[in-house]
Tab-separated table of C-alpha atoms in Angstrom:
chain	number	residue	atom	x	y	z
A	1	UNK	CA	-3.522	6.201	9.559
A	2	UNK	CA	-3.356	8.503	6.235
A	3	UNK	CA	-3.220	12.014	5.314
A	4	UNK	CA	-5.199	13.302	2.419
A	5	UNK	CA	-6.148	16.376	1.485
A	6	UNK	CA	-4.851	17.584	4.599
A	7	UNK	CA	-7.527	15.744	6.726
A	8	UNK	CA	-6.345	12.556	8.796
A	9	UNK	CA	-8.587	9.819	7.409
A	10	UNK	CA	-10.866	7.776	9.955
A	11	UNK	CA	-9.232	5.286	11.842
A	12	UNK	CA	-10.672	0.899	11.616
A	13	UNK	CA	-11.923	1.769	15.023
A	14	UNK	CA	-13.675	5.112	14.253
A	15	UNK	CA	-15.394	2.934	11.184
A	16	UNK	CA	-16.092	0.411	13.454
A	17	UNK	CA	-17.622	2.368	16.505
A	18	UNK	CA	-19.941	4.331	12.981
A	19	UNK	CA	-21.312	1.462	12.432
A	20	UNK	CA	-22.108	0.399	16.555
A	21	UNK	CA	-23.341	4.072	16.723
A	22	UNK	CA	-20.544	4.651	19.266
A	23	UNK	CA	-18.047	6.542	17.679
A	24	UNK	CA	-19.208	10.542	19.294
A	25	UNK	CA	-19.936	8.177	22.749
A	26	UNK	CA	-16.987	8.300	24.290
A	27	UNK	CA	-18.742	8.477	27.396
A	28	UNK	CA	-20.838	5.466	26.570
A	29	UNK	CA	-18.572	3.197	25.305
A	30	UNK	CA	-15.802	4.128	28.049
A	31	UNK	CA	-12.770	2.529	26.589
A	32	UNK	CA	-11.319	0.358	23.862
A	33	UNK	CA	-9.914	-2.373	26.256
A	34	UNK	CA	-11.534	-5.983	26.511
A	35	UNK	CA	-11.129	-6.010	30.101
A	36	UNK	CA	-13.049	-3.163	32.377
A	37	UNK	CA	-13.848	-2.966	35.809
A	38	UNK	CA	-16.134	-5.541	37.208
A	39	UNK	CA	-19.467	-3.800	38.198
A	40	UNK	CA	-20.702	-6.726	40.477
A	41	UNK	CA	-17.115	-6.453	42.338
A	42	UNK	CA	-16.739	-7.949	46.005
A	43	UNK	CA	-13.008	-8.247	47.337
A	44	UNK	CA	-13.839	-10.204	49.841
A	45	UNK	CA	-15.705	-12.860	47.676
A	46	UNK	CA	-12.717	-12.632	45.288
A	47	UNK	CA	-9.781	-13.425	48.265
A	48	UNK	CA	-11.934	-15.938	49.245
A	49	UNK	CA	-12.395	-17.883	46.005
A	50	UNK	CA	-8.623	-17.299	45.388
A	51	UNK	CA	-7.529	-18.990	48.593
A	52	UNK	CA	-9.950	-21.738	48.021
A	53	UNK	CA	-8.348	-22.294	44.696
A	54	UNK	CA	-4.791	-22.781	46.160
A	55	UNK	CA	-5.797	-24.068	49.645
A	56	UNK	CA	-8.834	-27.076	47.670
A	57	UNK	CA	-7.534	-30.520	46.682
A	58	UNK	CA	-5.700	-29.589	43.622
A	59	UNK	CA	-4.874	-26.311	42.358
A	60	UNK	CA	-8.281	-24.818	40.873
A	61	UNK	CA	-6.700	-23.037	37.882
A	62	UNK	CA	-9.890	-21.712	36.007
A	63	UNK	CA	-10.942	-20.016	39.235
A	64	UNK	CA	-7.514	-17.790	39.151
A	65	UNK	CA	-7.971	-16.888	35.389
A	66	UNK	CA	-11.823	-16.078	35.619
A	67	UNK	CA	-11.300	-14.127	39.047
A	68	UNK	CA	-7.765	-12.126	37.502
A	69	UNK	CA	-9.189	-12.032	33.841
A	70	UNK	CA	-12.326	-10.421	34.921
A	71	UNK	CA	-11.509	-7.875	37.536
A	72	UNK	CA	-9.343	-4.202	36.354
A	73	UNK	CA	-5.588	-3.788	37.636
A	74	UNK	CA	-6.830	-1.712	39.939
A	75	UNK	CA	-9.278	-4.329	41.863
A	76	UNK	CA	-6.608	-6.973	41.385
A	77	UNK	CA	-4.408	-4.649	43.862
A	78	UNK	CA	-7.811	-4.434	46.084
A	79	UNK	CA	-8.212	-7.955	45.969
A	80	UNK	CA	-4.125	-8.316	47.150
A	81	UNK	CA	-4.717	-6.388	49.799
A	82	UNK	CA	-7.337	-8.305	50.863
A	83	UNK	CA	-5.954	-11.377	50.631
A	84	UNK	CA	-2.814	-10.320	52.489
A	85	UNK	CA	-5.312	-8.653	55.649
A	86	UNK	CA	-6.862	-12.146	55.702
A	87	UNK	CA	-4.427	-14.286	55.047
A	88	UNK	CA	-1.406	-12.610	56.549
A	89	UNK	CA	0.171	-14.020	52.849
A	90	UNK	CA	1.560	-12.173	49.856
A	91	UNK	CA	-1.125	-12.918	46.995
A	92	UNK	CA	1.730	-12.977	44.680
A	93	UNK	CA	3.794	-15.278	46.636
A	94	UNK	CA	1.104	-17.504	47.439
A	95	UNK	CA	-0.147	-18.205	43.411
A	96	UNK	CA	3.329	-18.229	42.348
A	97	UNK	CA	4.116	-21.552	44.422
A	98	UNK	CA	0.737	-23.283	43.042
A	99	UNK	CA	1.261	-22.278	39.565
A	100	UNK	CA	4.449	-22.810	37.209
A	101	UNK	CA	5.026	-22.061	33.712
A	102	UNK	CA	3.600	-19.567	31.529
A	103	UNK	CA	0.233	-19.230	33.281
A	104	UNK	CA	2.265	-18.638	35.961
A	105	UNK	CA	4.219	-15.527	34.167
A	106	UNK	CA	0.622	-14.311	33.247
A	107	UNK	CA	-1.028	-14.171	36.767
A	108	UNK	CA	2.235	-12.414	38.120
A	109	UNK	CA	2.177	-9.566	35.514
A	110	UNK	CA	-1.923	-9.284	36.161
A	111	UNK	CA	-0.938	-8.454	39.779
A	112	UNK	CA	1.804	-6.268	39.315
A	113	UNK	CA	1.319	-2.639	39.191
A	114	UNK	CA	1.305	-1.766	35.447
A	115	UNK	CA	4.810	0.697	36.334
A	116	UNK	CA	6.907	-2.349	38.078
A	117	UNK	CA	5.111	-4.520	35.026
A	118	UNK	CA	6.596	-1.875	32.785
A	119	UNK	CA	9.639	-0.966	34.572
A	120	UNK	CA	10.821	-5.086	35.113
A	121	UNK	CA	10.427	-5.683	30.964
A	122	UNK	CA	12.191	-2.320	30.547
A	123	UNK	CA	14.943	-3.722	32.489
A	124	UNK	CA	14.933	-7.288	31.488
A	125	UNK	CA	14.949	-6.260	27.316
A	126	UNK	CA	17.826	-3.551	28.428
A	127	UNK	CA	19.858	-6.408	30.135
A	128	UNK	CA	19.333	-8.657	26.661
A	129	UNK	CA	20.856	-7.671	23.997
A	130	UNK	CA	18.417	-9.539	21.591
A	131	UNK	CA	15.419	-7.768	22.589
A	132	UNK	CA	16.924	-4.056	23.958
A	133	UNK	CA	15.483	-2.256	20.772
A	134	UNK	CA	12.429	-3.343	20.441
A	135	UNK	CA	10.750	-3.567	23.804
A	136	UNK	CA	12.383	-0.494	24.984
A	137	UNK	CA	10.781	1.416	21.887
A	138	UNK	CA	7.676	-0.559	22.876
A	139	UNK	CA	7.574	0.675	26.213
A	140	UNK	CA	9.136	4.187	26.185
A	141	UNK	CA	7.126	5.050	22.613
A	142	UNK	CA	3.733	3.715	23.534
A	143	UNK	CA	3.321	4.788	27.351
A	144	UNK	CA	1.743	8.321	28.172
A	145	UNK	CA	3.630	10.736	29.603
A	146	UNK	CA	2.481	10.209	33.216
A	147	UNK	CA	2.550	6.449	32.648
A	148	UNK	CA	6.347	6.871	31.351
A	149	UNK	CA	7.623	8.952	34.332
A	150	UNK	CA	6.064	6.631	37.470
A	151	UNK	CA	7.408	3.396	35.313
A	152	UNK	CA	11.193	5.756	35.367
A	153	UNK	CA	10.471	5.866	38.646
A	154	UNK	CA	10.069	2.569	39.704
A	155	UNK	CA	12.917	1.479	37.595
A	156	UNK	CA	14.946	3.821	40.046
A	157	UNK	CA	13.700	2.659	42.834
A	158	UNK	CA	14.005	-1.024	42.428
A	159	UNK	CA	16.891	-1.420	40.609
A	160	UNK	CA	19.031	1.361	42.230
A	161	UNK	CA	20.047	2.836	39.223
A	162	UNK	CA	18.585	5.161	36.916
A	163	UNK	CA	16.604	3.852	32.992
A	164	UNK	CA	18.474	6.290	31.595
A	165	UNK	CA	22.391	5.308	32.874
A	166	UNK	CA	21.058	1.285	31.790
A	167	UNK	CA	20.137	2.819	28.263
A	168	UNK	CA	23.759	4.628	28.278
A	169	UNK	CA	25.707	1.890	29.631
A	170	UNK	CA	23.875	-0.659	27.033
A	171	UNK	CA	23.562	0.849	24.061
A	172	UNK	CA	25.636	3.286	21.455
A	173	UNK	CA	25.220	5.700	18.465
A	174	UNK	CA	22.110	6.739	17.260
A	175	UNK	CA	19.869	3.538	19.027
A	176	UNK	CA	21.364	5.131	22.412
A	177	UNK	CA	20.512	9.108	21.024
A	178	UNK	CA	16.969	7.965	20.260
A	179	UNK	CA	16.149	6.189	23.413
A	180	UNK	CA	17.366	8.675	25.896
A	181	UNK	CA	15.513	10.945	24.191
A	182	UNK	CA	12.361	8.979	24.530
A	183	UNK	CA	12.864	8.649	28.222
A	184	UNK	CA	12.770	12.511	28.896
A	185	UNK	CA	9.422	11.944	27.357
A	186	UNK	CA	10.143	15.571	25.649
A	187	UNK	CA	7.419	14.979	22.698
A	188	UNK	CA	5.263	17.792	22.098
A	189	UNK	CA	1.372	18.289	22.611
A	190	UNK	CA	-0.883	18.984	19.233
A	191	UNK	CA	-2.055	22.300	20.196
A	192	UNK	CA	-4.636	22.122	17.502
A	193	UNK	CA	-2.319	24.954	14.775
A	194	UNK	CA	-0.429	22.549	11.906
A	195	UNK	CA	3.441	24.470	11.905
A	196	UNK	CA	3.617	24.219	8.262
A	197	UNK	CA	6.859	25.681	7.755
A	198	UNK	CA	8.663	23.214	10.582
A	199	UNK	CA	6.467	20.438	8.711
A	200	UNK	CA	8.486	21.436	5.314
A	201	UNK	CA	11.880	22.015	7.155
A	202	UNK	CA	11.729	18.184	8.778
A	203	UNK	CA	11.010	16.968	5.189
A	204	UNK	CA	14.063	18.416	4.039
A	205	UNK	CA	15.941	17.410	6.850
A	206	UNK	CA	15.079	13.754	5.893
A	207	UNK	CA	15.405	14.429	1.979
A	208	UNK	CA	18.762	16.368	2.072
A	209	UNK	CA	22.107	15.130	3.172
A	210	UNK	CA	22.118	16.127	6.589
A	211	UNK	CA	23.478	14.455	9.865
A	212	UNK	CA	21.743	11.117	10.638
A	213	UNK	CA	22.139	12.550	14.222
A	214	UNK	CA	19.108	15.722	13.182
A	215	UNK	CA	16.959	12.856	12.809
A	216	UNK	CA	16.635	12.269	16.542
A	217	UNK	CA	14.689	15.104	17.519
A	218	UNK	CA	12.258	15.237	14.615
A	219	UNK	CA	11.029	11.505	16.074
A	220	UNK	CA	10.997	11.837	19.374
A	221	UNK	CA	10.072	15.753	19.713
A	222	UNK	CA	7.592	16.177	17.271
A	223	UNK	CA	3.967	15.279	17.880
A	224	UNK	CA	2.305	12.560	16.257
A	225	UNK	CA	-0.052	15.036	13.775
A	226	UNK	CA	2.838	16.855	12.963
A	227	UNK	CA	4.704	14.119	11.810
A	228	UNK	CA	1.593	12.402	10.078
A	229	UNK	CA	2.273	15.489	8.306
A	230	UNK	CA	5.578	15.061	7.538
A	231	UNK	CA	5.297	11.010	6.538
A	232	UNK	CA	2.622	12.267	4.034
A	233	UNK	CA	4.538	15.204	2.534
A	234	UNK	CA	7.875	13.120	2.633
A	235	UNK	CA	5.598	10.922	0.324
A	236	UNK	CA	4.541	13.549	-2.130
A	237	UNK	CA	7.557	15.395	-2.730
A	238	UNK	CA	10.017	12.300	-3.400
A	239	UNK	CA	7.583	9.569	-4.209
A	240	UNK	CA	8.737	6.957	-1.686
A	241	UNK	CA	7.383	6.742	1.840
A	242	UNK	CA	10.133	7.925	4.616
A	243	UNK	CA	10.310	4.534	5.736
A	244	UNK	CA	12.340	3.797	2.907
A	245	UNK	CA	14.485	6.493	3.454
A	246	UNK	CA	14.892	5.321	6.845
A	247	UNK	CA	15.714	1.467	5.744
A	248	UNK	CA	18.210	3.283	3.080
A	249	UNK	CA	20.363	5.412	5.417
A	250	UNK	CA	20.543	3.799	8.615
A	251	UNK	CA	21.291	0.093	9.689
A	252	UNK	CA	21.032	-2.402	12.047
A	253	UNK	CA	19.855	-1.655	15.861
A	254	UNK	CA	18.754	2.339	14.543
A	255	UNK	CA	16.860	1.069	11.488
A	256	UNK	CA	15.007	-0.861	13.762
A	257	UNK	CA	14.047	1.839	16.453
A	258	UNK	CA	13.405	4.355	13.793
A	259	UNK	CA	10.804	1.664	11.882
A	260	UNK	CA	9.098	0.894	15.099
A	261	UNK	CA	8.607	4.588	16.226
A	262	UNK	CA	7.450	5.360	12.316
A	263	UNK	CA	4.970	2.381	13.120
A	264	UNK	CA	3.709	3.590	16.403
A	265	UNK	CA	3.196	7.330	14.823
A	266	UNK	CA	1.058	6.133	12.000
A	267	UNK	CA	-1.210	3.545	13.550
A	268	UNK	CA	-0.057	2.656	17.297
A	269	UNK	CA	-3.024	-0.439	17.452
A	270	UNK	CA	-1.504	-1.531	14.026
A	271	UNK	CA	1.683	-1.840	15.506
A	272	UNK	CA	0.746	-4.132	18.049
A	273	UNK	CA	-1.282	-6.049	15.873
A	274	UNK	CA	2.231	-6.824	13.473
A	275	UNK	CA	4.206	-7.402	17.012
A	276	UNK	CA	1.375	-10.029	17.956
A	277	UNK	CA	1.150	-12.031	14.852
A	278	UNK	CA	5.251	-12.518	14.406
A	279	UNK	CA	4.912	-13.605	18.294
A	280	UNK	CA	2.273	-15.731	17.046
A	281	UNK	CA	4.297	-17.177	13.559
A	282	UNK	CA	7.115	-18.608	15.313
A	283	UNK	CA	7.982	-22.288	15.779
A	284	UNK	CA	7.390	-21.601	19.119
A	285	UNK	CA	4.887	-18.780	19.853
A	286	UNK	CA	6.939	-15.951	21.738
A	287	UNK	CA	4.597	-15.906	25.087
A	288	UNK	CA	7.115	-13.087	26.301
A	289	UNK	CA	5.532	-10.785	23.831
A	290	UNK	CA	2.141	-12.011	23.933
A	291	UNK	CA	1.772	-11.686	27.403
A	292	UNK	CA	3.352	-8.319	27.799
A	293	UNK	CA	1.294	-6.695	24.964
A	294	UNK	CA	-2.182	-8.580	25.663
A	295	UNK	CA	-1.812	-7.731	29.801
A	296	UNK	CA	-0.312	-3.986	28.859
A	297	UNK	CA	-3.275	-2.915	26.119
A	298	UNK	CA	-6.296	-4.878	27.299
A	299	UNK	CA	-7.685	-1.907	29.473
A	300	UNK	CA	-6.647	0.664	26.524
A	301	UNK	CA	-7.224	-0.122	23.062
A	302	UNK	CA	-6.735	-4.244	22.825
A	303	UNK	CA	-10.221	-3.973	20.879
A	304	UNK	CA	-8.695	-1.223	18.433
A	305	UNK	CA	-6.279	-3.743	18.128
A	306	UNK	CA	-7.798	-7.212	17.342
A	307	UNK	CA	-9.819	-5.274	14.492
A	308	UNK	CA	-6.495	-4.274	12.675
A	309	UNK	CA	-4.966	-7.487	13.155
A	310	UNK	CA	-8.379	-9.282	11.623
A	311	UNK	CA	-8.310	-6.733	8.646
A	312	UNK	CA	-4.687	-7.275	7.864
A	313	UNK	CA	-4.446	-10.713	8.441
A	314	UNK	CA	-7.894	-12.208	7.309
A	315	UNK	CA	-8.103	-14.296	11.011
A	316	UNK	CA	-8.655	-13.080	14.111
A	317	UNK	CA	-6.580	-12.112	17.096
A	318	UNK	CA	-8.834	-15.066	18.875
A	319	UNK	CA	-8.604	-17.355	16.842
A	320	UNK	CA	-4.729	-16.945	15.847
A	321	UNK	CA	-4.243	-17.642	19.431
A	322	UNK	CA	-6.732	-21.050	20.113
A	323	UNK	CA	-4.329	-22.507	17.053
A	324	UNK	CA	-1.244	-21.507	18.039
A	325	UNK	CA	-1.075	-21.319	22.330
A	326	UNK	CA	-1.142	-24.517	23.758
A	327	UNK	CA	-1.524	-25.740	27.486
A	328	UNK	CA	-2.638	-23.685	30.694
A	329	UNK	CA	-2.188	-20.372	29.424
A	330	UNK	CA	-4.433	-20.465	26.565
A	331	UNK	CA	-7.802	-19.880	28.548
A	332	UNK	CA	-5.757	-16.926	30.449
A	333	UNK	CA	-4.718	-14.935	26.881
A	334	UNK	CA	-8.368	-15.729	25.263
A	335	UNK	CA	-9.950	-14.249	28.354
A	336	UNK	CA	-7.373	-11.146	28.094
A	337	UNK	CA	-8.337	-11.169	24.475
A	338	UNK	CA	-12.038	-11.514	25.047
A	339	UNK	CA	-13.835	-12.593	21.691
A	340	UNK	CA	-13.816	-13.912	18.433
A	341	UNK	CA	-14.135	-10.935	15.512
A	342	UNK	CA	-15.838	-12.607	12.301
């Protein structure tokens, strides 16, 4: 997303929903997810065709990706439910012995509540020191605030120890600063009134030779306008965009969280589209990533996100995916996904 002239520039989506006739429908169009709920819902035809799919000679795969891939996380929990009353069986339990593998991996996260999804890769990334930065800015930058706090809570109450003490106990220096601060969730609401003065004090903050430490609360405080603001002014006054500044003065784990939140700020679905397609570029596609961003943003803005990834990469999201995900759990993420963008 761009400043100019003091206006924020439409975003792919809003030029996309123009052109449908959509974009003032917000009504209409009801979200930018792939998946929604299932009008034609039954729960009890659903537990049924699940039990016949685990119970049938063979396991009937396609049945448990067109009845989990179709249905919203809340009439997966329904259907749970359900199946439990009837069955007197965990849902969970029950697919998990008839499935292995990565399809496996994707039905369990589909029936998880998204704050134990959220709360499990929080503590799995936080536990691994390879992946600590950039899931946990994932998950504690992209989340809402209400989202954030019952996915702090779960983490509490499964693990028996508080996010924040995990953050504390596994990180250091500025990396550490940045993601407690995320976890109060602290950012401010736009109230609609651009603080020009603050604007022009967090520029020089990040232009003068001040603590790397003051940096901290201009990311994680300030609201995402403001600091639209602040990217584009940074730009003007020195010439170079802030992410430089950022890749010039800081290193390592805290170059990398401050990149990623600079990322989410400007363009949040353009973020995810750059974390998908280096999943999606290595020798071995990292199904980790795919599957927690595809199950995570396919009832929010998955479609905002497939159109940045086709204009920045020239091939689609559905496509990237048929040529590089390979056995059972390809039908599951081009379900999640939903279509092909031309």
């Amino acid at each position: 997303m761009s400043v100019t002239g003091g206006k924020m520039a439409p975003s792919l989506t809003q030029e996309i929903l123009s052109h449908l006739g959509l974009a003032s429908k917000t009504a209409a169009w009801g979200t930018l997810g792939t998946l929604r709920t299932f009008l034609n819902f039954s729960v009890d035809k659903d537990a049924q065709r699940l039990l016949r799919a685990i119970t049938g000679q063979g396991v009937d795969r396609s049945a448990i990706v067109d009845v989990l891939t179709n249905r919203s996380r809340e009439q997966r929990q329904l259907i749970s439910r359900n199946f439990q009353e009837r069955t007197q069986q965990d849902l969970m339990k029950s697919l998990q012995a008839a499935l292995s593998g990565n399809l496996e991996r994707i039905v369990m996260a589909l029936l998880q509540p998204t704050a134990q999804f959220d709360a499990q890769e929080l503590r799995t990334a936080l536990k691994a020191s390879d992946s600590a930065v950039d899931v946990a800015i994932e998950i504690l930058a992209t989340r809402t605030p209400p989202q954030l706090q019952e996915c702090l809570a779960v983490y509490k109450h499964n693990f028996q120890v508080e996010a924040v003490d995990d953050i504390t106990s596994e990180t250091s220096g500025i990396l550490q600063d940045l993601l407690l601060a995320l976890a109060k969730g602290g950012r401010d609401s736009y109230s609609g009134i651009i603080d020009y003065n603050l604007a022009e004090q967090d520029v020089q903050r990040a232009e003068g030779p001040s603590r790397e430490e003051t940096w901290v609360p201009v990311f994680t405080q300030r609201n995402p306008e403001h600091l639209i603001r602040v990217f584009d002014q940074y730009q003007r006054s020195t010439g170079q965009e802030l992410e430089e500044a950022v890749q010039n003065r800081f290193h390592g784990d805290a170059q990398v969280a401050l990149l990623g939140l600079a990322s989410v700020i400007k363009n949040t679905p353009l973020y995810f589209a750059d974390k998908l397609h280096q999943a999606l570029q290595e020798t071995e596609p990292n199904y980790q990533v795919l599957i927690r961003i595809l199950i995570s943003r396919c009832e929010t803005d998955l479609l905002s996100i497939r159109a940045e990834f086709r204009k920045k990469f020239g091939k689609s999201l559905y496509s990237s995916l048929q040529d590089a995900v390979k056995g059972d759990c390809q039908s599951a993420l081009l379900a999640l996904c939903r279509a092909e963008d031309m």
